[in-house]
Amino acid sequence: MAEIYAVASGKGGVGKSTFVTGISRELALLGKKALAVDCDIALRSLDILFGKEEEVVYDWGDCALGRCDPDQLVIKGEADFIAAPRNPDPAFTYENLKKIIDSLAPLYDYVFLDAPAGIGSGFVNAVKCAEKAVVLTTPDPVCVRSCGVAAAEAEKLGAKDVKLIINMFEVKPTVKKKLLNLDECIDGALVPLLGVIPLDRALTFISVTGEEADEFMPSTQAFNRIARRLTGERVPLVCE
């Protein structure tokens, strides 16, 4: 049975969807079966990030409305993914989403539910369908504070194991006190650290094109370390 993670944040723009794409691909390279599920109704992006925009026929909303079976939702690839609905509907409840996830989970080692930013209904749906959660922040005070709120809400909703990812980290601004350091991010979010992803401007361009990242990119190396930590390996938190 898969380990099911909700991937969340307080504010938008911290790189949740990019993280979900990167970690899913790295786990696949480690021989694990990973499924990424876009839970951001009307603002979906995983189809673009995976470079599979033209291959989407059904989204999980179609399944919730009885238009297709769960297995018809899955877009196959190095890591598989499911697209979010284009428009909201009263039928898109966490109960209906959970039925879909639970039917597919036995086929995978890891499932990542890419929640919308904030702590609204989409966040609630994703967290209530998961067992664990990963919350992302960038190293600035506003994002760290909102990340802490999201983490606390995830725990209230039943997430048993909430971990922190610090994204877009840069050393120089931290030394100059322009951004928070790692300890300040952890203390502000009040969540154990799972990994740190350095700022990698090349990743921005790859995210637009849907191309796969080069294995030597700093962000790819970080995703690899985080993936290995998820599988139980003892590897450093920070890329050297």
Short mmCIF file of N, CA and C in Angstrom, two decimals, residues 51-195:
data_model
loop_
_atom_site.label_atom_id
_atom_site.label_comp_id
_atom_site.label_asym_id
_atom_site.label_seq_id
_atom_site.Cartn_x
_atom_site.Cartn_y
_atom_site.Cartn_z
N GLY A 51 4.86 17.68 -18.80
CA GLY A 51 4.95 17.71 -20.26
C GLY A 51 3.93 16.81 -20.93
N LYS A 52 2.76 16.65 -20.31
CA LYS A 52 1.74 15.73 -20.81
C LYS A 52 0.40 16.43 -21.04
N GLU A 53 0.45 17.72 -21.28
CA GLU A 53 -0.77 18.51 -21.39
C GLU A 53 -1.73 17.96 -22.44
N GLU A 54 -1.19 17.50 -23.58
CA GLU A 54 -2.04 17.03 -24.68
C GLU A 54 -2.58 15.62 -24.45
N GLU A 55 -2.09 14.94 -23.41
CA GLU A 55 -2.50 13.56 -23.17
C GLU A 55 -3.66 13.43 -22.18
N VAL A 56 -4.06 14.53 -21.56
CA VAL A 56 -5.13 14.48 -20.56
C VAL A 56 -6.48 14.33 -21.25
N VAL A 57 -7.15 13.23 -20.98
CA VAL A 57 -8.51 12.99 -21.48
C VAL A 57 -9.52 13.17 -20.35
N TYR A 58 -9.23 12.56 -19.20
CA TYR A 58 -10.10 12.65 -18.04
C TYR A 58 -9.33 13.28 -16.87
N ASP A 59 -10.08 13.94 -15.99
CA ASP A 59 -9.53 14.37 -14.71
C ASP A 59 -10.31 13.67 -13.60
N TRP A 60 -9.82 13.79 -12.35
CA TRP A 60 -10.49 13.02 -11.29
C TRP A 60 -11.92 13.48 -11.03
N GLY A 61 -12.25 14.69 -11.50
CA GLY A 61 -13.64 15.13 -11.41
C GLY A 61 -14.56 14.30 -12.28
N ASP A 62 -14.05 13.87 -13.43
CA ASP A 62 -14.85 13.00 -14.30
C ASP A 62 -15.19 11.70 -13.60
N CYS A 63 -14.23 11.18 -12.86
CA CYS A 63 -14.48 9.94 -12.12
C CYS A 63 -15.47 10.16 -10.99
N ALA A 64 -15.34 11.29 -10.30
CA ALA A 64 -16.27 11.60 -9.21
C ALA A 64 -17.70 11.75 -9.73
N LEU A 65 -17.83 12.17 -10.99
CA LEU A 65 -19.15 12.35 -11.60
C LEU A 65 -19.62 11.10 -12.34
N GLY A 66 -18.84 10.01 -12.26
CA GLY A 66 -19.25 8.75 -12.87
C GLY A 66 -19.01 8.64 -14.36
N ARG A 67 -18.14 9.49 -14.90
CA ARG A 67 -17.90 9.49 -16.34
C ARG A 67 -16.80 8.52 -16.77
N CYS A 68 -16.00 8.04 -15.82
CA CYS A 68 -14.92 7.12 -16.14
C CYS A 68 -14.52 6.35 -14.90
N ASP A 69 -13.69 5.35 -15.09
CA ASP A 69 -13.17 4.57 -13.97
C ASP A 69 -11.84 5.17 -13.50
N PRO A 70 -11.43 4.89 -12.26
CA PRO A 70 -10.18 5.46 -11.74
C PRO A 70 -8.95 5.16 -12.61
N ASP A 71 -8.85 3.96 -13.14
CA ASP A 71 -7.66 3.61 -13.93
C ASP A 71 -7.57 4.40 -15.23
N GLN A 72 -8.70 4.94 -15.70
CA GLN A 72 -8.69 5.75 -16.92
C GLN A 72 -8.14 7.16 -16.68
N LEU A 73 -7.99 7.54 -15.42
CA LEU A 73 -7.49 8.87 -15.08
C LEU A 73 -5.98 8.98 -15.21
N VAL A 74 -5.29 7.87 -15.04
CA VAL A 74 -3.84 7.90 -14.86
C VAL A 74 -3.13 8.13 -16.19
N ILE A 75 -2.29 9.19 -16.21
CA ILE A 75 -1.42 9.46 -17.34
C ILE A 75 -0.08 8.80 -17.03
N LYS A 76 0.30 7.81 -17.80
CA LYS A 76 1.49 7.04 -17.52
C LYS A 76 2.75 7.79 -17.92
N GLY A 77 3.81 7.53 -17.19
CA GLY A 77 5.10 8.11 -17.49
C GLY A 77 6.14 7.52 -16.57
N GLU A 78 7.31 8.16 -16.53
CA GLU A 78 8.33 7.72 -15.57
C GLU A 78 7.72 7.73 -14.17
N ALA A 79 6.99 8.79 -13.88
CA ALA A 79 6.08 8.84 -12.72
C ALA A 79 4.70 9.16 -13.27
N ASP A 80 3.66 8.55 -12.72
CA ASP A 80 2.30 8.75 -13.21
C ASP A 80 1.66 9.96 -12.55
N PHE A 81 0.64 10.52 -13.21
CA PHE A 81 -0.08 11.63 -12.59
C PHE A 81 -1.54 11.63 -13.02
N ILE A 82 -2.34 12.35 -12.23
CA ILE A 82 -3.76 12.54 -12.50
C ILE A 82 -4.05 14.03 -12.48
N ALA A 83 -4.78 14.51 -13.47
CA ALA A 83 -5.09 15.93 -13.58
C ALA A 83 -6.26 16.31 -12.68
N ALA A 84 -6.28 17.58 -12.28
CA ALA A 84 -7.39 18.13 -11.50
C ALA A 84 -8.51 18.61 -12.43
N PRO A 85 -9.73 18.70 -11.92
CA PRO A 85 -10.84 19.24 -12.72
C PRO A 85 -10.59 20.70 -13.12
N ARG A 86 -11.16 21.08 -14.23
CA ARG A 86 -11.02 22.47 -14.71
C ARG A 86 -11.95 23.42 -13.98
N ASN A 87 -13.08 22.90 -13.50
CA ASN A 87 -14.08 23.73 -12.84
C ASN A 87 -14.60 23.03 -11.58
N PRO A 88 -14.96 23.79 -10.54
CA PRO A 88 -15.48 23.18 -9.31
C PRO A 88 -16.86 22.57 -9.50
N ASP A 89 -17.21 21.66 -8.60
CA ASP A 89 -18.52 21.01 -8.62
C ASP A 89 -18.81 20.52 -7.21
N PRO A 90 -20.07 20.56 -6.77
CA PRO A 90 -20.40 20.07 -5.43
C PRO A 90 -20.00 18.62 -5.19
N ALA A 91 -19.85 17.84 -6.27
CA ALA A 91 -19.49 16.43 -6.12
C ALA A 91 -18.02 16.22 -5.79
N PHE A 92 -17.21 17.28 -5.87
CA PHE A 92 -15.78 17.13 -5.68
C PHE A 92 -15.44 17.24 -4.19
N THR A 93 -15.94 16.30 -3.43
CA THR A 93 -15.73 16.25 -1.99
C THR A 93 -14.51 15.37 -1.68
N TYR A 94 -14.04 15.47 -0.45
CA TYR A 94 -12.90 14.63 -0.09
C TYR A 94 -13.29 13.16 -0.07
N GLU A 95 -14.57 12.87 0.25
CA GLU A 95 -15.00 11.48 0.25
C GLU A 95 -14.88 10.87 -1.15
N ASN A 96 -15.31 11.60 -2.18
CA ASN A 96 -15.23 11.09 -3.54
C ASN A 96 -13.78 11.02 -4.02
N LEU A 97 -12.98 12.01 -3.65
CA LEU A 97 -11.57 11.98 -4.01
C LEU A 97 -10.87 10.81 -3.32
N LYS A 98 -11.22 10.58 -2.05
CA LYS A 98 -10.58 9.50 -1.29
C LYS A 98 -10.90 8.13 -1.89
N LYS A 99 -12.10 7.94 -2.38
CA LYS A 99 -12.46 6.68 -3.02
C LYS A 99 -11.54 6.41 -4.21
N ILE A 100 -11.25 7.46 -4.97
CA ILE A 100 -10.38 7.32 -6.14
C ILE A 100 -8.96 6.99 -5.71
N ILE A 101 -8.46 7.76 -4.73
CA ILE A 101 -7.09 7.54 -4.25
C ILE A 101 -6.94 6.15 -3.65
N ASP A 102 -7.89 5.75 -2.83
CA ASP A 102 -7.82 4.44 -2.17
C ASP A 102 -7.86 3.28 -3.18
N SER A 103 -8.56 3.48 -4.30
CA SER A 103 -8.64 2.41 -5.29
C SER A 103 -7.33 2.25 -6.06
N LEU A 104 -6.54 3.34 -6.15
CA LEU A 104 -5.29 3.31 -6.91
C LEU A 104 -4.06 3.10 -6.03
N ALA A 105 -4.17 3.43 -4.76
CA ALA A 105 -3.01 3.38 -3.85
C ALA A 105 -2.30 2.02 -3.81
N PRO A 106 -3.02 0.89 -3.87
CA PRO A 106 -2.33 -0.40 -3.83
C PRO A 106 -1.36 -0.63 -4.99
N LEU A 107 -1.47 0.17 -6.05
CA LEU A 107 -0.62 0.00 -7.23
C LEU A 107 0.68 0.78 -7.12
N TYR A 108 0.81 1.60 -6.05
CA TYR A 108 1.95 2.51 -5.95
C TYR A 108 2.65 2.39 -4.60
N ASP A 109 3.90 2.89 -4.59
CA ASP A 109 4.65 2.99 -3.35
C ASP A 109 4.43 4.34 -2.68
N TYR A 110 4.22 5.37 -3.51
CA TYR A 110 4.03 6.73 -2.99
C TYR A 110 2.96 7.44 -3.81
N VAL A 111 2.10 8.17 -3.12
CA VAL A 111 1.11 9.04 -3.77
C VAL A 111 1.27 10.44 -3.18
N PHE A 112 1.37 11.44 -4.05
CA PHE A 112 1.50 12.83 -3.61
C PHE A 112 0.29 13.62 -4.09
N LEU A 113 -0.43 14.22 -3.15
CA LEU A 113 -1.60 15.03 -3.46
C LEU A 113 -1.19 16.50 -3.44
N ASP A 114 -1.14 17.11 -4.60
CA ASP A 114 -0.69 18.49 -4.75
C ASP A 114 -1.84 19.43 -4.40
N ALA A 115 -1.86 19.91 -3.15
CA ALA A 115 -2.95 20.75 -2.66
C ALA A 115 -2.81 22.19 -3.17
N PRO A 116 -3.92 22.90 -3.31
CA PRO A 116 -3.82 24.33 -3.62
C PRO A 116 -3.24 25.09 -2.44
N ALA A 117 -2.69 26.27 -2.72
CA ALA A 117 -2.13 27.09 -1.65
C ALA A 117 -3.22 27.52 -0.66
N GLY A 118 -2.80 27.76 0.58
CA GLY A 118 -3.75 28.20 1.60
C GLY A 118 -4.37 27.03 2.33
N ILE A 119 -5.38 27.34 3.14
CA ILE A 119 -6.00 26.30 3.98
C ILE A 119 -7.51 26.22 3.72
N GLY A 120 -7.88 26.41 2.45
CA GLY A 120 -9.28 26.33 2.06
C GLY A 120 -9.75 24.91 1.82
N SER A 121 -10.85 24.78 1.09
CA SER A 121 -11.48 23.47 0.90
C SER A 121 -10.58 22.50 0.14
N GLY A 122 -9.82 22.99 -0.84
CA GLY A 122 -8.92 22.11 -1.58
C GLY A 122 -7.82 21.54 -0.71
N PHE A 123 -7.31 22.37 0.18
CA PHE A 123 -6.31 21.92 1.16
C PHE A 123 -6.91 20.85 2.07
N VAL A 124 -8.11 21.11 2.55
CA VAL A 124 -8.80 20.16 3.44
C VAL A 124 -9.01 18.83 2.73
N ASN A 125 -9.47 18.87 1.48
CA ASN A 125 -9.70 17.64 0.72
C ASN A 125 -8.43 16.81 0.60
N ALA A 126 -7.32 17.48 0.25
CA ALA A 126 -6.06 16.76 0.05
C ALA A 126 -5.56 16.15 1.36
N VAL A 127 -5.59 16.93 2.43
CA VAL A 127 -5.05 16.44 3.71
C VAL A 127 -5.90 15.30 4.26
N LYS A 128 -7.21 15.40 4.12
CA LYS A 128 -8.09 14.35 4.66
C LYS A 128 -8.01 13.06 3.85
N CYS A 129 -7.45 13.14 2.64
CA CYS A 129 -7.26 11.94 1.82
C CYS A 129 -5.88 11.33 2.04
N ALA A 130 -5.03 12.00 2.80
CA ALA A 130 -3.65 11.56 2.99
C ALA A 130 -3.44 11.04 4.41
N GLU A 131 -2.29 10.38 4.60
CA GLU A 131 -1.90 9.93 5.93
C GLU A 131 -0.85 10.88 6.52
N LYS A 132 -0.04 11.45 5.63
CA LYS A 132 1.07 12.30 6.02
C LYS A 132 1.02 13.60 5.23
N ALA A 133 1.90 14.55 5.59
CA ALA A 133 1.92 15.82 4.86
C ALA A 133 3.34 16.36 4.77
N VAL A 134 3.60 17.06 3.68
CA VAL A 134 4.82 17.83 3.50
C VAL A 134 4.39 19.27 3.26
N VAL A 135 4.95 20.20 4.03
CA VAL A 135 4.64 21.61 3.83
C VAL A 135 5.89 22.31 3.31
N LEU A 136 5.69 23.20 2.35
CA LEU A 136 6.80 23.92 1.73
C LEU A 136 6.79 25.38 2.13
N THR A 137 8.00 25.92 2.26
CA THR A 137 8.16 27.35 2.47
C THR A 137 9.40 27.82 1.75
N THR A 138 9.44 29.09 1.42
CA THR A 138 10.67 29.74 1.02
C THR A 138 11.21 30.46 2.26
N PRO A 139 12.50 30.84 2.28
CA PRO A 139 13.09 31.37 3.51
C PRO A 139 12.82 32.84 3.78
N ASP A 140 11.54 33.21 3.76
CA ASP A 140 11.18 34.57 4.13
C ASP A 140 10.11 34.52 5.22
N PRO A 141 10.04 35.53 6.07
CA PRO A 141 9.17 35.46 7.25
C PRO A 141 7.69 35.24 6.95
N VAL A 142 7.18 35.87 5.89
CA VAL A 142 5.75 35.74 5.58
C VAL A 142 5.42 34.30 5.20
N CYS A 143 6.24 33.71 4.32
CA CYS A 143 5.98 32.33 3.89
C CYS A 143 6.15 31.35 5.04
N VAL A 144 7.16 31.58 5.88
CA VAL A 144 7.40 30.68 7.01
C VAL A 144 6.22 30.71 7.98
N ARG A 145 5.71 31.90 8.26
CA ARG A 145 4.57 32.00 9.17
C ARG A 145 3.35 31.27 8.60
N SER A 146 3.06 31.50 7.31
CA SER A 146 1.89 30.86 6.71
C SER A 146 2.09 29.35 6.59
N CYS A 147 3.33 28.93 6.40
CA CYS A 147 3.64 27.50 6.35
C CYS A 147 3.34 26.85 7.70
N GLY A 148 3.70 27.54 8.79
CA GLY A 148 3.41 27.03 10.12
C GLY A 148 1.92 26.87 10.36
N VAL A 149 1.13 27.82 9.85
CA VAL A 149 -0.33 27.73 9.97
C VAL A 149 -0.84 26.51 9.21
N ALA A 150 -0.33 26.32 7.97
CA ALA A 150 -0.76 25.17 7.17
C ALA A 150 -0.39 23.86 7.85
N ALA A 151 0.80 23.81 8.44
CA ALA A 151 1.24 22.60 9.13
C ALA A 151 0.33 22.29 10.32
N ALA A 152 0.00 23.32 11.08
CA ALA A 152 -0.86 23.13 12.25
C ALA A 152 -2.25 22.66 11.83
N GLU A 153 -2.76 23.22 10.74
CA GLU A 153 -4.07 22.81 10.25
C GLU A 153 -4.04 21.37 9.74
N ALA A 154 -2.95 20.99 9.10
CA ALA A 154 -2.82 19.61 8.62
C ALA A 154 -2.86 18.63 9.79
N GLU A 155 -2.17 18.98 10.86
CA GLU A 155 -2.17 18.12 12.05
C GLU A 155 -3.57 18.03 12.66
N LYS A 156 -4.30 19.14 12.68
CA LYS A 156 -5.67 19.13 13.19
C LYS A 156 -6.57 18.22 12.36
N LEU A 157 -6.29 18.15 11.06
CA LEU A 157 -7.11 17.34 10.16
C LEU A 157 -6.71 15.87 10.17
N GLY A 158 -5.68 15.53 10.93
CA GLY A 158 -5.33 14.13 11.09
C GLY A 158 -4.03 13.68 10.47
N ALA A 159 -3.27 14.59 9.86
CA ALA A 159 -1.97 14.21 9.31
C ALA A 159 -1.06 13.80 10.46
N LYS A 160 -0.55 12.59 10.41
CA LYS A 160 0.22 12.05 11.54
C LYS A 160 1.70 12.40 11.48
N ASP A 161 2.20 12.75 10.33
CA ASP A 161 3.63 12.97 10.16
C ASP A 161 3.82 14.14 9.20
N VAL A 162 4.01 15.32 9.74
CA VAL A 162 4.16 16.53 8.92
C VAL A 162 5.63 16.93 8.89
N LYS A 163 6.17 17.09 7.69
CA LYS A 163 7.58 17.44 7.52
C LYS A 163 7.70 18.72 6.68
N LEU A 164 8.86 19.39 6.84
CA LEU A 164 9.11 20.68 6.21
C LEU A 164 10.12 20.57 5.06
N ILE A 165 9.82 21.23 3.95
CA ILE A 165 10.77 21.44 2.87
C ILE A 165 11.02 22.94 2.74
N ILE A 166 12.28 23.33 2.79
CA ILE A 166 12.64 24.73 2.56
C ILE A 166 13.10 24.84 1.12
N ASN A 167 12.39 25.60 0.32
CA ASN A 167 12.64 25.70 -1.12
C ASN A 167 13.28 27.04 -1.47
N MET A 168 13.99 27.06 -2.61
CA MET A 168 14.61 28.29 -3.13
C MET A 168 15.57 28.92 -2.13
N PHE A 169 16.34 28.08 -1.47
CA PHE A 169 17.27 28.56 -0.44
C PHE A 169 18.55 29.10 -1.07
N GLU A 170 18.99 30.26 -0.58
CA GLU A 170 20.25 30.87 -1.02
C GLU A 170 21.09 31.21 0.21
N VAL A 171 22.38 30.94 0.12
CA VAL A 171 23.26 31.18 1.25
C VAL A 171 23.57 32.66 1.42
N LYS A 172 23.93 33.35 0.34
CA LYS A 172 24.39 34.74 0.45
C LYS A 172 23.35 35.67 1.09
N PRO A 173 22.10 35.67 0.63
CA PRO A 173 21.10 36.53 1.29
C PRO A 173 20.88 36.17 2.75
N THR A 174 21.08 34.90 3.08
CA THR A 174 20.94 34.47 4.48
C THR A 174 22.06 35.06 5.33
N VAL A 175 23.28 35.00 4.82
CA VAL A 175 24.43 35.56 5.53
C VAL A 175 24.25 37.07 5.74
N LYS A 176 23.66 37.73 4.74
CA LYS A 176 23.44 39.18 4.82
C LYS A 176 22.17 39.54 5.58
N LYS A 177 21.51 38.55 6.17
CA LYS A 177 20.29 38.74 6.97
C LYS A 177 19.10 39.22 6.14
N LYS A 178 19.15 39.00 4.82
CA LYS A 178 18.03 39.39 3.96
C LYS A 178 16.97 38.29 3.90
N LEU A 179 17.37 37.06 4.18
CA LEU A 179 16.46 35.93 4.24
C LEU A 179 16.73 35.15 5.52
N LEU A 180 15.78 34.33 5.91
CA LEU A 180 15.94 33.54 7.13
C LEU A 180 16.92 32.39 6.90
N ASN A 181 17.63 32.01 7.95
CA ASN A 181 18.49 30.84 7.84
C ASN A 181 17.66 29.58 8.12
N LEU A 182 18.28 28.43 8.03
CA LEU A 182 17.55 27.18 8.16
C LEU A 182 16.90 27.04 9.54
N ASP A 183 17.65 27.36 10.58
CA ASP A 183 17.12 27.24 11.94
C ASP A 183 15.92 28.16 12.14
N GLU A 184 16.00 29.37 11.59
CA GLU A 184 14.88 30.32 11.74
C GLU A 184 13.64 29.81 11.01
N CYS A 185 13.83 29.17 9.85
CA CYS A 185 12.68 28.60 9.12
C CYS A 185 12.04 27.47 9.92
N ILE A 186 12.88 26.60 10.48
CA ILE A 186 12.36 25.47 11.25
C ILE A 186 11.63 25.97 12.50
N ASP A 187 12.25 26.93 13.20
CA ASP A 187 11.63 27.46 14.42
C ASP A 187 10.33 28.19 14.11
N GLY A 188 10.27 28.86 12.96
CA GLY A 188 9.06 29.60 12.60
C GLY A 188 7.92 28.70 12.18
N ALA A 189 8.25 27.60 11.49
CA ALA A 189 7.22 26.69 11.00
C ALA A 189 6.84 25.64 12.05
N LEU A 190 7.74 25.40 12.99
CA LEU A 190 7.53 24.40 14.05
C LEU A 190 7.26 23.01 13.48
N VAL A 191 8.04 22.66 12.45
CA VAL A 191 7.90 21.37 11.80
C VAL A 191 9.29 20.78 11.56
N PRO A 192 9.49 19.48 11.76
CA PRO A 192 10.80 18.87 11.48
C PRO A 192 11.18 19.00 10.01
N LEU A 193 12.46 19.21 9.77
CA LEU A 193 12.95 19.43 8.41
C LEU A 193 13.16 18.11 7.68
N LEU A 194 12.63 18.01 6.46
CA LEU A 194 12.84 16.85 5.60
C LEU A 194 13.94 17.10 4.58
N GLY A 195 14.05 18.34 4.09
CA GLY A 195 15.06 18.62 3.08
C GLY A 195 15.08 20.09 2.69
#
